[in-house]
Structure formats: structure tokens, C-alpha cells
CSV table of C-alpha atoms in Angstrom, one decimal:
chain,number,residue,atom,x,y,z
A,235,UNK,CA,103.1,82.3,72.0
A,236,UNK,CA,104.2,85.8,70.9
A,237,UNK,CA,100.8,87.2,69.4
A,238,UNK,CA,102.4,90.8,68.6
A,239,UNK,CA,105.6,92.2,68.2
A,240,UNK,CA,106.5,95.5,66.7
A,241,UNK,CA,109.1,98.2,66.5
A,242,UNK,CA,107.4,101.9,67.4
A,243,UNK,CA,110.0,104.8,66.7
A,244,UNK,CA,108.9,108.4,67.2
A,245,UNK,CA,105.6,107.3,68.5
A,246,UNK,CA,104.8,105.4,65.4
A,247,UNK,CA,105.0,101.8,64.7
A,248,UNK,CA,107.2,100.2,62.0
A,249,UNK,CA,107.8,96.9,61.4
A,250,UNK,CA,111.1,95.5,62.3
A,251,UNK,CA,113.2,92.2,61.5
A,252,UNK,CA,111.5,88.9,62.3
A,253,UNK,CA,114.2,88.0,64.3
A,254,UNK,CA,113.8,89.5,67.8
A,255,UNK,CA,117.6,89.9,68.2
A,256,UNK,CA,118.1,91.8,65.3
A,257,UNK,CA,114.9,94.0,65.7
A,258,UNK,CA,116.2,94.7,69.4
A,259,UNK,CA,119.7,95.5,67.7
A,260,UNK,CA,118.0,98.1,65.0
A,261,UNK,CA,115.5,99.5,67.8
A,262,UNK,CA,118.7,100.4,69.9
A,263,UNK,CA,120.7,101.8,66.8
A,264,UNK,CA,118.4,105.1,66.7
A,265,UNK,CA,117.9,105.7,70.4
A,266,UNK,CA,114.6,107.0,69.5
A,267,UNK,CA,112.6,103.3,69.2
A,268,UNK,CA,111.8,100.5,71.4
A,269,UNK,CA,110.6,96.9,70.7
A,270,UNK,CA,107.3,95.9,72.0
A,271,UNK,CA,106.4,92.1,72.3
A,272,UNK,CA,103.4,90.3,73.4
A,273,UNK,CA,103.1,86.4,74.7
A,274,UNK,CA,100.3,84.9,76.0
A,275,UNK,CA,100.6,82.1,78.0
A,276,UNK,CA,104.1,81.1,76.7
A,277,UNK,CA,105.7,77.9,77.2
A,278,UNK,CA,108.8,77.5,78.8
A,279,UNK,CA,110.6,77.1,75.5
A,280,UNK,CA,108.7,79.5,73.9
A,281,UNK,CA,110.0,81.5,76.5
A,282,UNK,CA,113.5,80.9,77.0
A,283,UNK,CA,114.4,82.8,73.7
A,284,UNK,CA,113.0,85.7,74.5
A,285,UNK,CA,114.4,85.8,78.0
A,286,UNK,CA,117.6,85.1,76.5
A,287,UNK,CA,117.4,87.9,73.9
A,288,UNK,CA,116.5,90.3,76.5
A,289,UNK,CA,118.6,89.2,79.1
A,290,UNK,CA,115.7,89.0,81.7
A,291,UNK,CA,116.7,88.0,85.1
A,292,UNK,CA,116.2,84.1,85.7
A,293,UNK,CA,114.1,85.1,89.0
A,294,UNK,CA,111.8,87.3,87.1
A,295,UNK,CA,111.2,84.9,83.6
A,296,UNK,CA,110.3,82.0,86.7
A,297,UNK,CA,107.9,84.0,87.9
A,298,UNK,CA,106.2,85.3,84.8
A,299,UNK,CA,106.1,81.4,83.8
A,300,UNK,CA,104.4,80.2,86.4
A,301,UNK,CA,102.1,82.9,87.3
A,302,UNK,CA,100.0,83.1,90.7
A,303,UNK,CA,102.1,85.9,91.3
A,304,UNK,CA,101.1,89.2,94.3
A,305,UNK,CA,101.4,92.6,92.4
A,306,UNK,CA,104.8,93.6,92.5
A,307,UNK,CA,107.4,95.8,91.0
A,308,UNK,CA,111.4,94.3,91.1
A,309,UNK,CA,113.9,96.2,89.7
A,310,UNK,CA,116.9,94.4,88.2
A,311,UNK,CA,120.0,94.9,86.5
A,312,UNK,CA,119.1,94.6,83.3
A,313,UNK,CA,115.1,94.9,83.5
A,314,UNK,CA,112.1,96.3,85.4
A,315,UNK,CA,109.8,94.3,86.1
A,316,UNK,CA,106.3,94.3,87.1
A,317,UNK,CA,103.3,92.1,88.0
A,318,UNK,CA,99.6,93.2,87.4
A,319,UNK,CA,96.1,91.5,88.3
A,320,UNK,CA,93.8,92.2,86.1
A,321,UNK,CA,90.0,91.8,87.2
A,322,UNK,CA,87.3,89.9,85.7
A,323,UNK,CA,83.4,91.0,87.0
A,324,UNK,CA,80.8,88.3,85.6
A,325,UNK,CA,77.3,89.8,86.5
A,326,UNK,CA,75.4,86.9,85.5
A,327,UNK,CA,76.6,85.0,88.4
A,328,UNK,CA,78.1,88.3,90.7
A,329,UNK,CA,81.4,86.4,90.4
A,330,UNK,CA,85.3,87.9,90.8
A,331,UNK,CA,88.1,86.4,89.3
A,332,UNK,CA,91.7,87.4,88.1
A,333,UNK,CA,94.3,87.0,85.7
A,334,UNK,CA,97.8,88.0,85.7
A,335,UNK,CA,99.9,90.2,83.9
A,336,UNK,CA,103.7,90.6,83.6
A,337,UNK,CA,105.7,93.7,82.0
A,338,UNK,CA,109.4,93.5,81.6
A,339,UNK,CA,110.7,96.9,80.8
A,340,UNK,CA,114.1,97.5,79.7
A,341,UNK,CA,117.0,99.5,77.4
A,342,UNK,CA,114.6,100.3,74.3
A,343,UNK,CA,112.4,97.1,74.7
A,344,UNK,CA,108.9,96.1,76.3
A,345,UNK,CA,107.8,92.6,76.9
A,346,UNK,CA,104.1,92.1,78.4
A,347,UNK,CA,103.3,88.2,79.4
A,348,UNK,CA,99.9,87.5,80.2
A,349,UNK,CA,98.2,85.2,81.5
A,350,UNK,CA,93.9,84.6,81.1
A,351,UNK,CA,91.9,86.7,78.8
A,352,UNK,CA,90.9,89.5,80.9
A,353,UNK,CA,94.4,92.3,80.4
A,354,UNK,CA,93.8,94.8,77.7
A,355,UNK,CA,96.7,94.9,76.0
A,356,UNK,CA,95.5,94.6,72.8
A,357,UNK,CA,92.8,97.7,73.4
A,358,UNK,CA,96.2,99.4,75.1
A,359,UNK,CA,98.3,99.0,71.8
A,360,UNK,CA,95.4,100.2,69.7
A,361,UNK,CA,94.8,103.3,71.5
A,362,UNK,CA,98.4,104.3,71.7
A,363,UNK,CA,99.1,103.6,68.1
A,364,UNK,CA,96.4,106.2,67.7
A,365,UNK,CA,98.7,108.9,69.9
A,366,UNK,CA,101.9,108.7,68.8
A,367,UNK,CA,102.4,111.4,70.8
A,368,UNK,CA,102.2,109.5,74.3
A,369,UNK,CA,103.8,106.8,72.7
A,370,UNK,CA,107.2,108.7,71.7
A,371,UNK,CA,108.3,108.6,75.2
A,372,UNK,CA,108.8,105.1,75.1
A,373,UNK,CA,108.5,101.5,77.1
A,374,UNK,CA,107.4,104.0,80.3
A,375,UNK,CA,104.3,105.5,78.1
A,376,UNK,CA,103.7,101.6,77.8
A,377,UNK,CA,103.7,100.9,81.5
A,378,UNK,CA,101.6,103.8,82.4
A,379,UNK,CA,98.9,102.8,79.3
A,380,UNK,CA,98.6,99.3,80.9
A,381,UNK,CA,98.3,100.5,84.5
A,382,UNK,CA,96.0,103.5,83.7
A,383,UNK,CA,93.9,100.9,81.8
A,384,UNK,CA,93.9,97.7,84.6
A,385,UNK,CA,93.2,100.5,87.4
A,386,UNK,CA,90.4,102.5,85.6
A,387,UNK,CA,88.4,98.6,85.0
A,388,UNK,CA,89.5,98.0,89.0
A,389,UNK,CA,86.8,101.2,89.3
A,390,UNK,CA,83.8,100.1,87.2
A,391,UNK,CA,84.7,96.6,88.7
A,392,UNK,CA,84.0,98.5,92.5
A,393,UNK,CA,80.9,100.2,91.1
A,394,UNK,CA,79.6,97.0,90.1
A,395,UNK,CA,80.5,95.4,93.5
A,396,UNK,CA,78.8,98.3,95.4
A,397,UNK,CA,75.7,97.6,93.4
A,398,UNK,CA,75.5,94.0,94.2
A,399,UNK,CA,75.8,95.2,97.9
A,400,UNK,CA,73.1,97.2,98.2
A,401,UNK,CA,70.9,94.5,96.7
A,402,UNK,CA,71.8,92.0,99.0
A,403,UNK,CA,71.4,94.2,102.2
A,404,UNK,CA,68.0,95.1,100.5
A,405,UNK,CA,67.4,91.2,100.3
A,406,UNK,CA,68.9,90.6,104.1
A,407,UNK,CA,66.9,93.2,105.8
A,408,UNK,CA,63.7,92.9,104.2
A,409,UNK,CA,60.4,92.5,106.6
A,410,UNK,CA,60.0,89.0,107.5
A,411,UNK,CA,57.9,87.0,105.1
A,412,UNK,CA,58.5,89.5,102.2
A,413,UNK,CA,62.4,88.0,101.5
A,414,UNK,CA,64.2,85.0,101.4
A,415,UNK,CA,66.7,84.6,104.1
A,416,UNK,CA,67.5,81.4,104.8
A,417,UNK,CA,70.7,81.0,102.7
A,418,UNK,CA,71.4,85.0,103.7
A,419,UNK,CA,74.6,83.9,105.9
A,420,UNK,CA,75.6,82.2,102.9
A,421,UNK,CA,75.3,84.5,100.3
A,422,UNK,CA,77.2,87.2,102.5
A,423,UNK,CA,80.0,85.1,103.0
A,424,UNK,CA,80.2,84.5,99.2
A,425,UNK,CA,80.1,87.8,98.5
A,426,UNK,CA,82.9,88.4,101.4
A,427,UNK,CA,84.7,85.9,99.3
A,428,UNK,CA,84.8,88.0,96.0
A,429,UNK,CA,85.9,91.3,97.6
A,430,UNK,CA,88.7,89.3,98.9
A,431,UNK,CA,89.5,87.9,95.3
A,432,UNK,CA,89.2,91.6,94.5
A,433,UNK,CA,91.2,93.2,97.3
A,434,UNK,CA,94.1,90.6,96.4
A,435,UNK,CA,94.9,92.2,93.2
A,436,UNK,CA,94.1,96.1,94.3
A,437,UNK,CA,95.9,96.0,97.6
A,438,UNK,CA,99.3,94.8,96.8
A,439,UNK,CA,99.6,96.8,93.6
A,440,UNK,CA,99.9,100.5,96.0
A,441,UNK,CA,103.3,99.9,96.6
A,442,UNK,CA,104.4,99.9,93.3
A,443,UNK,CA,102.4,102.4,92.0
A,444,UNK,CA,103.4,104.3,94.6
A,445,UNK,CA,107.6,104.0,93.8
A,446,UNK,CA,106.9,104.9,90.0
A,447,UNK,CA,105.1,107.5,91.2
A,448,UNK,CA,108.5,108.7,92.8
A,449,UNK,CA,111.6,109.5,91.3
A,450,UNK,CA,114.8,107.4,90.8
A,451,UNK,CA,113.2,104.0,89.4
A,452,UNK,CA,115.5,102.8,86.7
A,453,UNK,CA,113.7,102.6,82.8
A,454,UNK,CA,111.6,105.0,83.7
A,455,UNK,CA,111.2,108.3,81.8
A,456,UNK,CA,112.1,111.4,84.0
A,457,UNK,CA,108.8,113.0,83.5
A,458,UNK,CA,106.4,110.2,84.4
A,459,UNK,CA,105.8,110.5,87.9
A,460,UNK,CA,102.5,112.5,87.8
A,461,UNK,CA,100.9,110.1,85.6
A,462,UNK,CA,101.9,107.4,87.6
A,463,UNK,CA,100.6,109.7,90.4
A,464,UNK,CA,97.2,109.9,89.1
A,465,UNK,CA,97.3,105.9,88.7
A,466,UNK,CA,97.9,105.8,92.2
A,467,UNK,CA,95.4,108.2,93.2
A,468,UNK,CA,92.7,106.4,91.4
A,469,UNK,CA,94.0,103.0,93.2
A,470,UNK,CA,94.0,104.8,96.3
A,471,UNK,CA,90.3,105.0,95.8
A,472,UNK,CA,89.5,101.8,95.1
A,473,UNK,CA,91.2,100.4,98.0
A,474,UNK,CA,89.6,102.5,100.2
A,475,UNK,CA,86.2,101.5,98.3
A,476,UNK,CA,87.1,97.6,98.9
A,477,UNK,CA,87.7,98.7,102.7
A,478,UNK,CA,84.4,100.3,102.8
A,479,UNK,CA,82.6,97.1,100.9
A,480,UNK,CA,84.5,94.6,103.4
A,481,UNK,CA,83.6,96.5,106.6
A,482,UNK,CA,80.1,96.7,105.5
A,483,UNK,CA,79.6,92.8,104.8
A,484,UNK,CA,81.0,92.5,108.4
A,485,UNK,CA,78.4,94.8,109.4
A,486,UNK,CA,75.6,93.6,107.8
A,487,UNK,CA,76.9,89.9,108.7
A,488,UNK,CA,76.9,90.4,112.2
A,489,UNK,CA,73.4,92.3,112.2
A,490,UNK,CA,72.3,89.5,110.0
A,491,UNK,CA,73.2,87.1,113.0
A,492,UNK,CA,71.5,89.3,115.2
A,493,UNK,CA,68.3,89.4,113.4
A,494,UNK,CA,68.2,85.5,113.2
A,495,UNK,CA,69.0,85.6,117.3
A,496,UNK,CA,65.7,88.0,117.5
A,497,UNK,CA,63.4,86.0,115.3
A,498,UNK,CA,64.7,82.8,117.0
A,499,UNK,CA,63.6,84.2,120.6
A,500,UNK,CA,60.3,85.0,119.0
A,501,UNK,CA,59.5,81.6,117.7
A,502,UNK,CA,61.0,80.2,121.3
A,503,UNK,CA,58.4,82.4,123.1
A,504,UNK,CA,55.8,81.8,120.6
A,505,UNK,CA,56.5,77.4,121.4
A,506,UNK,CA,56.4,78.0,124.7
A,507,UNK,CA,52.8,80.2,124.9
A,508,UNK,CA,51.9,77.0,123.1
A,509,UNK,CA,53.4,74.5,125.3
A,510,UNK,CA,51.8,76.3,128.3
A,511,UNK,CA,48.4,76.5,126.7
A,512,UNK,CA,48.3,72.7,125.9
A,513,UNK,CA,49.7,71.9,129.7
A,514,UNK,CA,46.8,73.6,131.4
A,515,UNK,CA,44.0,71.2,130.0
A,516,UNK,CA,46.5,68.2,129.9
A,517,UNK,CA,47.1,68.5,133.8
A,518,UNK,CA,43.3,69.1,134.2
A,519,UNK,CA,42.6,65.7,132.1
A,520,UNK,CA,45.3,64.0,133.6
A,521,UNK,CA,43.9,64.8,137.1
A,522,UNK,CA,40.8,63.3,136.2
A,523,UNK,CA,42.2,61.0,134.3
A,524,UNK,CA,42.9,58.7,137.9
A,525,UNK,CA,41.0,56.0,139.5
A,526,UNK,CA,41.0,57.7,142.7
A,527,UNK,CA,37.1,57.2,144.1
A,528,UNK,CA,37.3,60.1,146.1
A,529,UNK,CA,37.3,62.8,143.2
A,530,UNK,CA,35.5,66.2,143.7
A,531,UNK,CA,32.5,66.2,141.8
A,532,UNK,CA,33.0,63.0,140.4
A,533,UNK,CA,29.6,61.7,140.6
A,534,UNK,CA,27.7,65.1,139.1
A,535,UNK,CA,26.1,64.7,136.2
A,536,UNK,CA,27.3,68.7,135.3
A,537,UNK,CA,31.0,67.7,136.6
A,538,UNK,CA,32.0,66.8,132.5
A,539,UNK,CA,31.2,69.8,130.6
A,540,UNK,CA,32.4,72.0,134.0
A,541,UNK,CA,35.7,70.6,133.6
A,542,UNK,CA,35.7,70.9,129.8
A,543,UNK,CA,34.5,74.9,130.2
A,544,UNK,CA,37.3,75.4,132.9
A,545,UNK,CA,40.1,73.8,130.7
A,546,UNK,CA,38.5,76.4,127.6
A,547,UNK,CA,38.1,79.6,129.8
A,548,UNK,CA,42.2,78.9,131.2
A,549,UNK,CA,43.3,78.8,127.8
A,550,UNK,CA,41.4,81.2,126.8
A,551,UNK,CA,42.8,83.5,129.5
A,552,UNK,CA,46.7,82.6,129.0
A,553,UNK,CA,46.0,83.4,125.1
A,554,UNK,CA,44.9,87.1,126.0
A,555,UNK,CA,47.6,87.0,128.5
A,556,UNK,CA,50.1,86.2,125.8
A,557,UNK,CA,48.8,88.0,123.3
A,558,UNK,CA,49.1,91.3,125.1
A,559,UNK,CA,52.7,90.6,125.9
A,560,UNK,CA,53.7,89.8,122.2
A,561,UNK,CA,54.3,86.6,122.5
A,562,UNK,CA,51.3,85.9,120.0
């Protein structure tokens, strides 16, 4: 459904002709106005009159229909158009997920699809309405307000994320007895899992920002490059951020699996003092144990608690034995 849809000339917005054809036609008549419009999660025949108005590229409206798209930025006759991930952070359960946004940019028209609840497009308008001076350079200032808005929340999204990291390798390494790490495999895989959901959306969207951040891209003003610079600069920092968080989670995985290996060798040495404590008196007991008549000291009334002290004083011994070596 289209949820907004205005025309803005000189920076300032004016409201145009129901009619999207006709406000296209009176946005083009000044050369100094565009038409923006706003869908969310449009239908296909909801849909299909827009594209047609605009004369978007069938490719293009197929893919902003049916969403689960990489970042991307395609340039057609007619159209730019560009694919955006916006990213959701939900601290009460450390959880990433993303939606998708679409901008078609084109001869004196915008057209942002969106898909999920997470883009900002409506915080985007709002603060370009109030600076009409940004806004007067038309659908590019609109491009570079979305990105510059997705890519700043990609930041305080990797903030968050390096928080929750440093809690769980406080969590993973703490002393034995003090933490809980059985399910420590498992939570670092999970949180392996959302800096992948996370990388998915930051990754891919370089390239583009790195070719409007050069010259020659059709529908886009002259003198935007070093805003779209600084876009990819600050997306050049968050990637390198989710490289950091992901090689880290490797690390601490894999010194995680380590630990466990230690603490399992400890508890095997620890069995196996055990096991040879408890073998001495068993094979002392068992020996005696027979019905063999010939026995050494069988028939002394002192033979009993002799045999009991010796099985007591060779435990005894292997204990301090064991103990000394750690194995206690």
C-alpha cells in the first residue's frame, strides 16, 4: 500500500495530484521537483500501477516484490535501483534480524518499497522536510538520507553486538564453579549465527556504496560523491567491526573447546586416582578372599586387622602420592 506520497520542489514539499501520473507529469514540468512515494509491503496489483507509471524495469519491480533480496545497486534504462537491509537488534533476547528496503530512483521521481518495520523512512522524510536545503537537490539527497540513516543504526547495531561479546567471553572463561558453561558451545554458535545475519546485510552493501561514491552513476546528482563517500567510510567500519566480532567467536570457540579438553583430562585423572585407590584393597580382599588352605598368616588371630591396616596405609600412600601430582 502507498503510505506517503508527495511532491517536494525547491526542497519543500507540496502536495501534488492524487493521480500518480499526473503528479509525475507536473513534478517534471518545473525541472526543479521530484515525486516521492512510499509502499509498504505492496501487493502485486498494488504494485503493477506504479511500476507502470514509472516505467520500472520488470526485473527490478520482481525483485522488490518478492523481497529476500542481497544488497545491490542495478542501474537501468529508465531507473536506478537499489536494495538495502535494514537491521533489527532485540536486546531482550540478543537477537539479529533484517528487513529489506528497495529505492527506485529515476527522472524527477523516488519510489522506496519496504519490506518489515525496521527502515526509517518515515524518520528520513521528517528530518529532510526540516532541511529543505539538502532536499533541493533532489531523489540523490533522498538516497543518501536513507543510506546515511540504515548505515549509522548498522553502527549502534555493532556496539550493541560488541557488548554482548564481551559478556559472553566473561561468562565462557570464568573460573570453574563460578559460571555456567555447559550450554557455552551453544551460546557461541548462536551468537556466531547473528553476526552472520548481520554481516549479510553490511557486507554486500560496499559495492554499491562504493560506485555512488564514484562518478558516472546515472540519476545521481554530480556533487554527491563525498557524501556517499562518508557512507562508505562509515560501512567500511562496520565491516571491519563484524570481521573482528566473527574472528573472535572463532577464537574464543576454539579456546572454549580447549578448555573443556583440559577439564575433561582432569576429571579422567581424577577417576582414575580413584579407580586405583579402590583396586589396591579390592586385590588385597580378593586374595584373601580364596579357599586356598595354605594362606600366609591365615590362622593368626592379628592376620584380620593386619590386612585391613595394610589395605588403609596403601591408600593412604597413593592418596598423598596423587595428591602431590594434582591429580587430587
Amino acid at each position: 500500500m502507498i503510505v506517503d506520497s508527495a511532491i517536494y520542489r525547491d526542497g519543500r514539499r507540496t502536495e501534488g495530484p492524487a493521480d500518480l501520473s499526473d503528479a509525475l507529469d507536473e513534478a517534471r514540468a518545473t525541472g526543479d521537483a521530484f515525486l516521492w512515494v512510499g509502499l509498504h509491503e505492496p501487493t502485486e496489483k498494488e504494485f503493477s500501477s506504479v511500476s507502470s507509471e514509472f516505467g520500472l524495469h520488470p526485473l527490478a519491480v520482481e525483485d522488490a516484490l518478492r523481497a529476500h533480496q542481497r544488497p545491490k545497486l542495478e542501474v537501468y534504462d529508465d531507473s536506478l535501483f537499489v536494495v538495502i537491509k535494514p537491521v533489527v537488534y532485540e536486546p531482550a533476547s540478543d537477537t539479529v534480524s533484517t528487513d529489506e528496503l528497495m529505492v527506485f530512483i529515476g527522472d524527477s521521481f523516488v519510489v522506496t518499497v519496504r519490506h518489515g518495520e525496521s527502515a526509517p523512512l518515515a524518520a528520513v522524510r521528517r528530518r529532510l522536510e526540516a532541511e529543505p536545503e539538502v532536499l533541493k537537490h533532489g531523489p540523490t539527497a533522498v538516497l543518501y538520507a536513507v543510506s546515511d540513516a540504515i548505515v549509522d543504526h548498522y553502527v549502534d547495531v555493532g556496539a550493541e553486538l560488541q557488548v554482548d561479546l564481551e559478556e559472553l567471553e566473561t561468562q565462557v572463561f570464568a573460573p570453574s564453579g563460578t559460571g555456567d558453561s555447559t550450554n557455552s558451545a551453544a551460546r557461541i554458535y548462536t551468537f556466531k549465527r547473528q553476526v552472520l545475519e548481520f554481516r549479510r546485510a553490511t557486507g554486500p552493501l560496499s559495492s554499491p556504496m562504493t560506485r555512488l561514491a564514484s562518478a558516472g552513476v546515472p540519476f545521481v546528482h554530480e556533487h554527491a560523491q563525498p557524501f556517499f563517500r562518508d557512507v562508505s567510510d562509515h560501512l567500511t567500519r562496520v565491516n571491519e567491526q563484524v570481521e573482528g566480532l566473527d574472528r573472535l567467536l572463532s577464537d574464543i570457540l576454539s579456546a572454549h573447546l580447549a578448555q573443556m579438553g583440559v577439564r575433561q583430562n582432569d576429571d579422567m585423572r581424577k577417576i582414575s586416582a580413584w579407580a586405583a585407590m579402590a583396586a589396591v584393597p579390592t586385590m588385597v580382599a580378593g586374595v584373601y578372599g580364596m579357599n586356598f588352605d595354605h594362606m600366609p598368616e591365615l590362622h593368626w588371630v592379628w592376620t584380620y586387622p593386619a590386612v585391613v591396616a595394610l589395605m588403609g596405609c596403601a591408600v593412604f600412600g597413593l592418596h598423598r602420592l596423587f595428591k602431590r601430582r594434582g591429580w587430587l
